[in-house]
Coordinates of C-alpha atoms in Angstrom, one line a residue:
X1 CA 201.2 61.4 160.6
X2 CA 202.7 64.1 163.3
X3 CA 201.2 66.8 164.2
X4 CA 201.0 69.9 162.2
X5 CA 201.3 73.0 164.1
X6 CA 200.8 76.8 163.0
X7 CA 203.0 77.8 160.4
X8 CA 203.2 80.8 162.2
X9 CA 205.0 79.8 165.5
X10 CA 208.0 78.8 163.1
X11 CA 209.0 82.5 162.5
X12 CA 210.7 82.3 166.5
X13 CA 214.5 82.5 165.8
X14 CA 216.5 79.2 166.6
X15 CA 220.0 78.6 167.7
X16 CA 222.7 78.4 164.5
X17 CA 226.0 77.2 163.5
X18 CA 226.0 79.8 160.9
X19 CA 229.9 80.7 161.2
X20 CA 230.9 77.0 160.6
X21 CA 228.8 77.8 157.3
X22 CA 231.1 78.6 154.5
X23 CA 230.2 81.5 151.9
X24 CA 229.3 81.0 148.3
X25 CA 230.6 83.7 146.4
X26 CA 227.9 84.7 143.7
X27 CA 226.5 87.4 142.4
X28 CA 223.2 88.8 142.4
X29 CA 221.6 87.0 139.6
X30 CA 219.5 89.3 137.0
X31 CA 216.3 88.9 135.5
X32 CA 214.7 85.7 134.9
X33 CA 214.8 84.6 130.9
X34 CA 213.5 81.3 130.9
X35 CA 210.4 81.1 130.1
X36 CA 207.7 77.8 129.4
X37 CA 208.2 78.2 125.6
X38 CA 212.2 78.3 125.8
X39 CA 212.1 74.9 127.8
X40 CA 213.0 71.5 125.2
X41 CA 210.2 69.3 124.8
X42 CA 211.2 66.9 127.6
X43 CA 210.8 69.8 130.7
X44 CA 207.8 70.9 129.1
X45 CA 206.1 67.5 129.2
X46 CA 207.6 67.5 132.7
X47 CA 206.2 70.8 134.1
X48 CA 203.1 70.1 132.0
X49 CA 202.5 66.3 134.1
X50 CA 203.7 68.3 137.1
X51 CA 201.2 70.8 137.1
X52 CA 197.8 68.8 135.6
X53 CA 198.7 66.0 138.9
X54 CA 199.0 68.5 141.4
X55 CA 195.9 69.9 140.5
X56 CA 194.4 66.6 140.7
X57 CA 195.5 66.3 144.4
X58 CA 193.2 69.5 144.8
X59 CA 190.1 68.0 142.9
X60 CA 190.0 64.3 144.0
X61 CA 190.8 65.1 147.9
X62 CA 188.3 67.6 148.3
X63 CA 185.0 66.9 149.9
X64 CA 182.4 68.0 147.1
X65 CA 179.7 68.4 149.6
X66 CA 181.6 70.9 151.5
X67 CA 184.7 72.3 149.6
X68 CA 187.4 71.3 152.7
X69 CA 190.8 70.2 151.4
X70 CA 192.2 67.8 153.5
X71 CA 195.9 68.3 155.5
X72 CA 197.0 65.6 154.1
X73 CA 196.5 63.1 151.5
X74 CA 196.0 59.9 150.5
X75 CA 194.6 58.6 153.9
X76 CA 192.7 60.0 156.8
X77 CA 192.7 64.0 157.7
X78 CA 191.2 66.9 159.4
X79 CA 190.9 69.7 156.6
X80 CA 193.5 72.4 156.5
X81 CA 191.5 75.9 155.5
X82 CA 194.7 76.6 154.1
X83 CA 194.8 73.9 151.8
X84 CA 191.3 75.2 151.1
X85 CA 192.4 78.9 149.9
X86 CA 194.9 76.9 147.7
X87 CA 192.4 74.7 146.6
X88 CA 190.1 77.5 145.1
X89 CA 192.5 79.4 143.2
X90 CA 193.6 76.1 142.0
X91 CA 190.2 75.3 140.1
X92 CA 190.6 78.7 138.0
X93 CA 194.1 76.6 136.8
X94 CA 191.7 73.9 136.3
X95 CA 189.5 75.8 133.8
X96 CA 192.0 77.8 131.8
X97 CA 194.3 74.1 131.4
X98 CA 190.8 72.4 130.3
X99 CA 191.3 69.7 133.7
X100 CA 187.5 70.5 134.3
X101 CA 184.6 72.7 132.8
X102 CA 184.1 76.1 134.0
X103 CA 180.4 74.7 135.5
X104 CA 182.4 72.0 137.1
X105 CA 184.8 74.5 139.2
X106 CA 181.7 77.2 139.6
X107 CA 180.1 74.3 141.3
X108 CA 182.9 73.3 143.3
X109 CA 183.9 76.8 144.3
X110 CA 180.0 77.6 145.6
X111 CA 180.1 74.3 147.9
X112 CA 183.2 75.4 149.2
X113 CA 182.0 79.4 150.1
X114 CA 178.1 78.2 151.2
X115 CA 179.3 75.7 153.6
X116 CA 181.8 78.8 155.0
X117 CA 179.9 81.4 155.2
X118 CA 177.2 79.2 156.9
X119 CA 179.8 78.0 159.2
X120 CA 178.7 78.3 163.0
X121 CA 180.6 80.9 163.9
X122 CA 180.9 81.6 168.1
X123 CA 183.5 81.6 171.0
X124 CA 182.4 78.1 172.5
X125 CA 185.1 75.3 172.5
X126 CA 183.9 72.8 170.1
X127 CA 181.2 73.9 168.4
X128 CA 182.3 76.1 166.0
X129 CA 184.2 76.4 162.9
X130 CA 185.2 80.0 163.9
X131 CA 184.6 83.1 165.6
X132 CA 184.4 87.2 164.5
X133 CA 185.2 86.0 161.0
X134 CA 188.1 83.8 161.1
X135 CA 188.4 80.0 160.9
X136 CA 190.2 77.6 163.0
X137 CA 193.3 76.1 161.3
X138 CA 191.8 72.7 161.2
X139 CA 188.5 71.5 160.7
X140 CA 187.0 68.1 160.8
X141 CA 186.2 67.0 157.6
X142 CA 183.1 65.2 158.5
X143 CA 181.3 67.6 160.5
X144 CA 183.5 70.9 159.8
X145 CA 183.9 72.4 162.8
X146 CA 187.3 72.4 165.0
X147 CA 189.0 69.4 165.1
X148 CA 190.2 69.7 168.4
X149 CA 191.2 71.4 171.5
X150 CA 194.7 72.0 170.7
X151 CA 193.7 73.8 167.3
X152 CA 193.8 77.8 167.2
X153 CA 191.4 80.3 165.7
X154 CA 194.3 81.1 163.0
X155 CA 194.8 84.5 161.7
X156 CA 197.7 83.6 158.9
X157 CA 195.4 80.2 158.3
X158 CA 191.7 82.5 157.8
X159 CA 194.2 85.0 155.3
X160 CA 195.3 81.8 152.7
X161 CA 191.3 80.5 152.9
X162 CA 191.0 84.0 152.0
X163 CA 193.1 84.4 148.7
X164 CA 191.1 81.7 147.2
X165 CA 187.7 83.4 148.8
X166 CA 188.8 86.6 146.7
X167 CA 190.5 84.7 143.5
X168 CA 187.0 83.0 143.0
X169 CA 185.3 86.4 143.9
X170 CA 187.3 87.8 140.9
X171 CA 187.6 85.0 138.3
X172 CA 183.9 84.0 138.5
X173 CA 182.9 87.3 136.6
X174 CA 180.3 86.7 134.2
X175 CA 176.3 87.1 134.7
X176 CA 175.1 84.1 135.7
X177 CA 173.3 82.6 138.9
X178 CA 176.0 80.5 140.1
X179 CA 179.0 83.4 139.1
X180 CA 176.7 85.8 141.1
X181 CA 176.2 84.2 144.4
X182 CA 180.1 82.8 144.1
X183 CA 180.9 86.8 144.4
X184 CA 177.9 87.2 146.8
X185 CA 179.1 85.0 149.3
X186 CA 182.9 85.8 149.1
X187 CA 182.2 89.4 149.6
X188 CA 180.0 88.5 152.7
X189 CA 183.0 86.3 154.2
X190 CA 185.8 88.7 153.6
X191 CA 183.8 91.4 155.0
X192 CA 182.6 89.6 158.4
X193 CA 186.1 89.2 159.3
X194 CA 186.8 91.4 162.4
X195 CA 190.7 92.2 161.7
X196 CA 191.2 94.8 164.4
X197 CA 189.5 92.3 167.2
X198 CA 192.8 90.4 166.6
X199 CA 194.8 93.4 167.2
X200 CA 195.5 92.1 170.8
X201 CA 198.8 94.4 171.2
X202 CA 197.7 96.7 168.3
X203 CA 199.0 98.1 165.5
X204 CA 200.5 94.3 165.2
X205 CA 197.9 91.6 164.6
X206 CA 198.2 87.9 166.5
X207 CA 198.7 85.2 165.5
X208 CA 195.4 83.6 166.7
X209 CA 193.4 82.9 169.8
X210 CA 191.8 79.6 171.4
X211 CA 189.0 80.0 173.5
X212 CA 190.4 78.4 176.3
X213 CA 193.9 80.4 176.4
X214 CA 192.6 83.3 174.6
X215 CA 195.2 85.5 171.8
X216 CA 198.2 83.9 170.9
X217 CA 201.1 86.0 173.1
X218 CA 202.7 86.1 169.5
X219 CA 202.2 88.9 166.8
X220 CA 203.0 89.1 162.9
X221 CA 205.9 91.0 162.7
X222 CA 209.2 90.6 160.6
X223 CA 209.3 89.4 157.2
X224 CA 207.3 85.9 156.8
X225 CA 204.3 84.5 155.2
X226 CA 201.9 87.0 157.1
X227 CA 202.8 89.9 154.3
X228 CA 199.3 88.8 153.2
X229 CA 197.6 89.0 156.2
X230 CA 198.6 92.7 156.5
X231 CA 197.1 93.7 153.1
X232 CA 194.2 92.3 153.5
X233 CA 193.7 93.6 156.9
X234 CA 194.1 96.8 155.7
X235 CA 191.7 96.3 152.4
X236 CA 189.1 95.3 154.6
X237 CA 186.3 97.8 153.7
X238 CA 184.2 97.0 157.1
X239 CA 186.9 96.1 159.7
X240 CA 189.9 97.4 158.7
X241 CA 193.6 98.1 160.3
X242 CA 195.3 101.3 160.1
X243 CA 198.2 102.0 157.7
X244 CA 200.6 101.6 161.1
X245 CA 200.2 98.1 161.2
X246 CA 202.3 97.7 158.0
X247 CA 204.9 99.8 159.8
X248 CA 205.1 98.2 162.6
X249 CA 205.0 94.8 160.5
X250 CA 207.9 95.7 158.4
X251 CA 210.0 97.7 161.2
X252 CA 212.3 94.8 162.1
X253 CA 212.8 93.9 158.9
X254 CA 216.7 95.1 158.8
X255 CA 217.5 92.9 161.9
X256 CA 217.1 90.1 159.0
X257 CA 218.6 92.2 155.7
X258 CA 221.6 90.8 155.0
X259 CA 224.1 88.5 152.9
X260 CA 223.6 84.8 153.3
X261 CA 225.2 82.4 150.7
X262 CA 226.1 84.9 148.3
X263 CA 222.5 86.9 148.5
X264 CA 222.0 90.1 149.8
X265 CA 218.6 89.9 150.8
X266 CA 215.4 89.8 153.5
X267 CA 216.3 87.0 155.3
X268 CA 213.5 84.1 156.1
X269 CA 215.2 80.9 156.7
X270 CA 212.1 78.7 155.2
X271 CA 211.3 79.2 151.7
X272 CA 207.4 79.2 152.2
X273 CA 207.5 82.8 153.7
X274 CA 209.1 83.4 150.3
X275 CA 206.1 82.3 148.4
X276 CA 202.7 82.2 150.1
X277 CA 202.0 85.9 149.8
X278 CA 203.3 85.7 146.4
X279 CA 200.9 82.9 144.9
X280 CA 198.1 86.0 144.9
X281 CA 199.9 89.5 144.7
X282 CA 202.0 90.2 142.0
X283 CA 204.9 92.3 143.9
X284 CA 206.7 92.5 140.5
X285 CA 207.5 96.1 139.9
X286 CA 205.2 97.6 143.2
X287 CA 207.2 98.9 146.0
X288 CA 206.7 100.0 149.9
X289 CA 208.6 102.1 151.8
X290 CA 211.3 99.5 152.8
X291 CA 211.3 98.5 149.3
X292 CA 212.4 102.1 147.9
X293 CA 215.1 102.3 151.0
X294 CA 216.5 99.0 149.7
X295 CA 216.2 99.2 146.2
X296 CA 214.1 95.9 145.0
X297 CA 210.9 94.7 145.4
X298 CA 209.8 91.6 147.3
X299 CA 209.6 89.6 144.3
X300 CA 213.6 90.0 143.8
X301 CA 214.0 89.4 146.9
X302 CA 212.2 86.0 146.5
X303 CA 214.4 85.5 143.7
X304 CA 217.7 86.2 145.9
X305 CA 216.5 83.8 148.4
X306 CA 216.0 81.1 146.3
X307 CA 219.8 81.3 144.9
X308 CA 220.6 81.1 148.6
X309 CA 218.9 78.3 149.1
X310 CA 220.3 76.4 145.9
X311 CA 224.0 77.9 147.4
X312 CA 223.5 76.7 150.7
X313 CA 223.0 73.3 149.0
X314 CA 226.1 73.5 146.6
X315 CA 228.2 74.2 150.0
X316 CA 226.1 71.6 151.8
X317 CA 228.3 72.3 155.1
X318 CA 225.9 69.8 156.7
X319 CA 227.5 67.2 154.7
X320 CA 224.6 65.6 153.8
X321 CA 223.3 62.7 150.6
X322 CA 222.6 64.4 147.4
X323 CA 222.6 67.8 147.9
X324 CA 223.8 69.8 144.9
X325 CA 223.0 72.3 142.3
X326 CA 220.0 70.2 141.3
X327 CA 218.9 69.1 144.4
X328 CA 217.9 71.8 146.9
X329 CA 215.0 73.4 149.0
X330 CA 214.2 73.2 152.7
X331 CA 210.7 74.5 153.5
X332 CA 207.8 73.7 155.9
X333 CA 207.4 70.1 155.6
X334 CA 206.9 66.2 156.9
X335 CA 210.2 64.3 158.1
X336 CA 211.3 61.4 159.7
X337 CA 210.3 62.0 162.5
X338 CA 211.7 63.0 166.0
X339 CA 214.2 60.1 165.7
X340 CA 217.8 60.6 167.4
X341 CA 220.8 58.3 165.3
X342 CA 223.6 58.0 166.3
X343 CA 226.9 57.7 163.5
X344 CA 230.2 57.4 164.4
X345 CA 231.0 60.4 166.2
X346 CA 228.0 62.2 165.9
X347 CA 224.6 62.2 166.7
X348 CA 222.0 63.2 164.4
X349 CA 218.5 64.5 164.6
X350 CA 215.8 64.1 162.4
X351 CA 212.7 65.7 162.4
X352 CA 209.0 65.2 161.7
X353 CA 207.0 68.0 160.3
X354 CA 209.5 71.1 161.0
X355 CA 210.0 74.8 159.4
X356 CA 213.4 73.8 158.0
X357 CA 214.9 76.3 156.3
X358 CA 218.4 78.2 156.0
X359 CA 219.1 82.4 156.4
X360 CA 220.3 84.0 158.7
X361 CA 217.6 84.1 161.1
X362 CA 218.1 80.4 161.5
X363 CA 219.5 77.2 159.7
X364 CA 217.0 73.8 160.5
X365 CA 218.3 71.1 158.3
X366 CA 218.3 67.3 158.6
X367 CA 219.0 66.2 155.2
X368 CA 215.4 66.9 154.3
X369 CA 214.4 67.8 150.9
X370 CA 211.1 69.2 149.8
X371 CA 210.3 69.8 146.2
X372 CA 207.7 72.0 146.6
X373 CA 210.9 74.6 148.0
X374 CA 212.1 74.3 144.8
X375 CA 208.7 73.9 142.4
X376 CA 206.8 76.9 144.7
X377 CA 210.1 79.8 143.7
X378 CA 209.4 78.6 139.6
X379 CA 208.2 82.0 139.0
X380 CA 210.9 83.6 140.8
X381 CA 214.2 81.2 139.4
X382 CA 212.4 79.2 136.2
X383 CA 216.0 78.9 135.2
X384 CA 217.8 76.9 138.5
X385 CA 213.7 75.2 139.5
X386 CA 213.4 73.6 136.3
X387 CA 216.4 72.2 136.2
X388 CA 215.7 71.1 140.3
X389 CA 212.6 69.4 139.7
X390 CA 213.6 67.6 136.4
X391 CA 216.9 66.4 138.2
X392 CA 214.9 65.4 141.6
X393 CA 212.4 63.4 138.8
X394 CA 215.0 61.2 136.8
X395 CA 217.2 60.5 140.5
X396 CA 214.3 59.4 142.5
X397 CA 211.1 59.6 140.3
X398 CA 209.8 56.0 140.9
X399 CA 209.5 56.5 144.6
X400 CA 209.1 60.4 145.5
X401 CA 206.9 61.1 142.0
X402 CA 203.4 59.3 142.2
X403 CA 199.2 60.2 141.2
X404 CA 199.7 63.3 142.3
X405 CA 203.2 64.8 141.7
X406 CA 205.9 64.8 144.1
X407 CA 205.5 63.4 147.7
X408 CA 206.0 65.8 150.5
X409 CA 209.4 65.6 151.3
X410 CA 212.0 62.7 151.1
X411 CA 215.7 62.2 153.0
X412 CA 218.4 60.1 151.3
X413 CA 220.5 60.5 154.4
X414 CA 218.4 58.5 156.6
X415 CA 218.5 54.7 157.0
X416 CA 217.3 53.6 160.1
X417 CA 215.4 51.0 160.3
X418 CA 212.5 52.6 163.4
X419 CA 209.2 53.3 163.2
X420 CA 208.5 55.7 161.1
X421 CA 205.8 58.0 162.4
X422 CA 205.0 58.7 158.2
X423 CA 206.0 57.6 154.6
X424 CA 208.7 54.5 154.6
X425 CA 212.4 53.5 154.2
X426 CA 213.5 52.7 150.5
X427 CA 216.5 50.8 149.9
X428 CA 219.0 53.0 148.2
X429 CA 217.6 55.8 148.9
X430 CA 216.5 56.6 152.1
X431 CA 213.2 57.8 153.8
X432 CA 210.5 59.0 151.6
X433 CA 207.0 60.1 152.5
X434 CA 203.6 58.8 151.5
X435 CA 201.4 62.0 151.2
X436 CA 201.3 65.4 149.9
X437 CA 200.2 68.3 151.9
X438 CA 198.3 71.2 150.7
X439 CA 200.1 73.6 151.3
X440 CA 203.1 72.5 149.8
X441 CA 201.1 71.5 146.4
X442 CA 199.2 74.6 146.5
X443 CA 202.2 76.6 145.6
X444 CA 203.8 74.3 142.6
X445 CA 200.9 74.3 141.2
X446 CA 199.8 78.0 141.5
X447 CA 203.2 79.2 141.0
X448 CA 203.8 77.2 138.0
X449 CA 200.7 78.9 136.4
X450 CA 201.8 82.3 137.2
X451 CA 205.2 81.4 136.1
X452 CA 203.7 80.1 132.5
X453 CA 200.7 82.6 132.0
X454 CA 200.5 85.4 135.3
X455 CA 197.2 84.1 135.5
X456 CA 196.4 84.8 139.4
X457 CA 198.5 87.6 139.4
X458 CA 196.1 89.0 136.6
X459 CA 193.0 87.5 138.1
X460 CA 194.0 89.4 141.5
X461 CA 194.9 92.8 139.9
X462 CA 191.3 92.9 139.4
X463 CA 190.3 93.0 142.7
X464 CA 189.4 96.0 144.7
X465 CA 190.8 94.7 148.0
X466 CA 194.0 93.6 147.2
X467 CA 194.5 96.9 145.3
X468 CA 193.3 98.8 148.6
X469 CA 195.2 96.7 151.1
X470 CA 198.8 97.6 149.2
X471 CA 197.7 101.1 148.0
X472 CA 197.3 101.6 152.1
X473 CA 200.9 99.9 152.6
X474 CA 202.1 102.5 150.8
X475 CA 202.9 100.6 147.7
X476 CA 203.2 102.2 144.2
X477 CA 204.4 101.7 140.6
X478 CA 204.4 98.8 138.7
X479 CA 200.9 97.7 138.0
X480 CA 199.3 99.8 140.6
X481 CA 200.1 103.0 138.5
X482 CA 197.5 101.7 136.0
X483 CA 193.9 103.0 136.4
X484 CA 192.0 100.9 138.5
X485 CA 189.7 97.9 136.4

């Protein structure tokens, strides 16, 4: 298995051929009408198995001593708090599909919150699980502090932990002794966390911080996966930013606005950025200041980007095995493997776990699909993702579709025969991997429920600090125009 590193070192801009890469004319597709009920029996069955085993990869990984969600799965892992935030939203799912009993998930989600907000929190090396309220990335799943040297004190990691901390404060609502101390304790760990501590070059937040090399000499800022971590750095009602950090988040957001692939849109080359915020906060119909300038929100501009993505595939100017309308999504995810082949003429590069996207901040692509790309933007594009994931299913369902839903990520242009530092070679098709990753099944799963029913959306409406964190960004309309619940 490689190394994961921070999502959030990924948003650095890379070199690009992007003027050998030939524009699809499209336009601007409008609103979404596909909806679960329209589907034909056969893709309902599908997203119905698609969605019940990807919850399973939640519930059986878990440790249910301590709540941590592992990296990775099946195998051995260090626990991703990521995975973790993922994990907790994903047991509401669990209760309103009837996978397990309210009881079951209460019990689940207080295991999870007692062993973090009794996590040894302090500025030593190794023994800690965090420090001034956030988490390190990765814990170790046996004895749940840091798993090693190299792992940071995370900001963007501590902020997905965090959307499942409030989703559970917020579904678990009725009076009983285990609903009670669920909200208890995930007010108490939300409100520890010291947001403006991580303010190194303030207004803008960091990344993270390791004791040994101290803040991270990178900052949130452009559009990416750390929307959230503004909002709820602003919500905050004991440590909170002022409303300048979400001006200085979004003030470089034009060097990225632009047409790619047919899309006029805010450009992030990996589609993850496109969803993570999104799994919690309903952005439908709420807009900032940038988004009144621009005229959309950042939900259509997920939208836009996931017809680029599906455009850039139809063009396919890397040339590479089965890419296609049905057959699309570069993300965050495992690959190959640092392997160097050489065909022909040309030498090719394939990568292991890599932010591989295409925008026009950057294009990363080695022939590397990942479905959750395609099955994270459901709620955005129902009517190209369906279609996606039931193509992806019936082309190469018996060795990328297994327990637990898809596999990470597979390649049908590679063929070596190397080492393989994860999954294996499959005659005919090509490299697949052997695991899942949380947090690539946290958002097919989550998204397909919001897609079907707006269930976390609606679940997270109700909550104060989500409300208070956009309200302070300057957002308005949409559902923030009704009173507060």
């Amino acid at each position: 298995m490689p190394c994961r590193f921070s999502l959030a070192l990924t948003t650095a801009f890379l070199a690009t051929a992007l003027a050998a890469t030939p524009p699809v004319r499209a336009a601007t597709p409008g609103p979404a009408a596909t909806t679960y009920a329209t589907l034909p029996p056969a893709q309902q069955k599908l997203i119905d198995d698609l969605e019940r085993r990807t919850f399973d990869w939640f519930w059986d990984s878990a440790d249910p001593k301590t709540g941590l969600v592992p990296d990775h799965y099946p195998g051995e892992s260090f626990s991703s708090i990521a995975a973790v935030g993922f994990g907790l939203t994903a047991y509401g799912v669990g209760v309103e599909r009837g996978y397990v009993t309210r009881a079951q998930a209460a019990e689940r989600t207080l295991a999870t919150l007692r062993f973090f907000k009794d996590a040894p929190q302090n500025g030593s090396e190794d023994d800690t699980a965090g420090y001034h309220g956030f988490y390190y990335h990765f814990l170790d799943m046996g004895t749940g502090k840091r798993f090693g040297r190299w792992v940071e004190l995370s900001s963007v990691d501590t902020t997905l932990l965090l959307g499942g901390v409030l989703f559970a404060q917020s579904y678990f609502d009725r009076d009983t002794p285990a609903e009670r101390e669920i909200r208890a304790l995930a007010d108490t760990i939300y409100r520890r966390v010291d947001w403006p501590w991580m303010q190194a070059r303030a207004p803008l937040i960091s990344m993270g911080w390791t004791p040994g090399g101290q803040f991270i000499p990178s900052d949130w800022k452009g559009y990416n996966e750390g929307m959230l971590v503004y909002i709820l750095a602003l919500g905050s009602p004991t440590h909170p930013v002022q409303p300048a950090a979400w001006k200085a988040w979004t003030s470089t957001n034009d060097q990225t606005w632009g047409a790619f692939q047919g899309q006029t849109f805010l450009n992030f080359a990996p589609l993850f950025g496109h969803q993570y915020s999104h799994v919690w906060v309903d952005f439908r119909g709420i807009r900032d200041d940038w988004n009144r300038e621009h005229d959309l929100d950042y939900f259509q501009n997920s939208r836009r980007a996931t017809y680029s993505q599906r455009n850039y595939a139809i063009a396919n100017p890397g040339h590479w095995t089965g890419y296609g309308a049905n057959v699309w999504g570069l993300t965050a995810s495992n690959g190959p493997g640092g392997i160097v082949v050489e065909q022909g003429d040309k030498t090719l590069t394939f990568e292991g776990y890599t932010a591989r996207g295409a925008g026009l901040d950057y294009i990363s692509d080695d022939g590397t699909i990942a479905p959750t790309a395609a099955g994270g933007s459901i709620a955005f594009a129902p009517e190209i993702v369906v279609p996606a994931l039931a193509t992806m299913k019936q082309r190469y369902g018996k060795s990328i579709y297994d327990r637990y839903g898809f596999v990470d990520a597979f390649n049908p242009s590679f063929h070596t025969d190397t080492e393989l530092r994860t999954g294996r070679l499959v005659p005919g098709l090509g490299w697949v991997d052997s695991v899942q990753l949380g947090i690539d099944q946290g958002p097919i799963v989550l998204m397909i429920e919001n897609w079907r029913s707006d269930f976390v959306w609606k679940v997270m409406r109700r909550n104060p600090y989500i409300r208070k964190g956009l309200e302070k960004a300057g957002f308005t309309g949409g559902w923030l125009a009704a009173p507060e619940p």
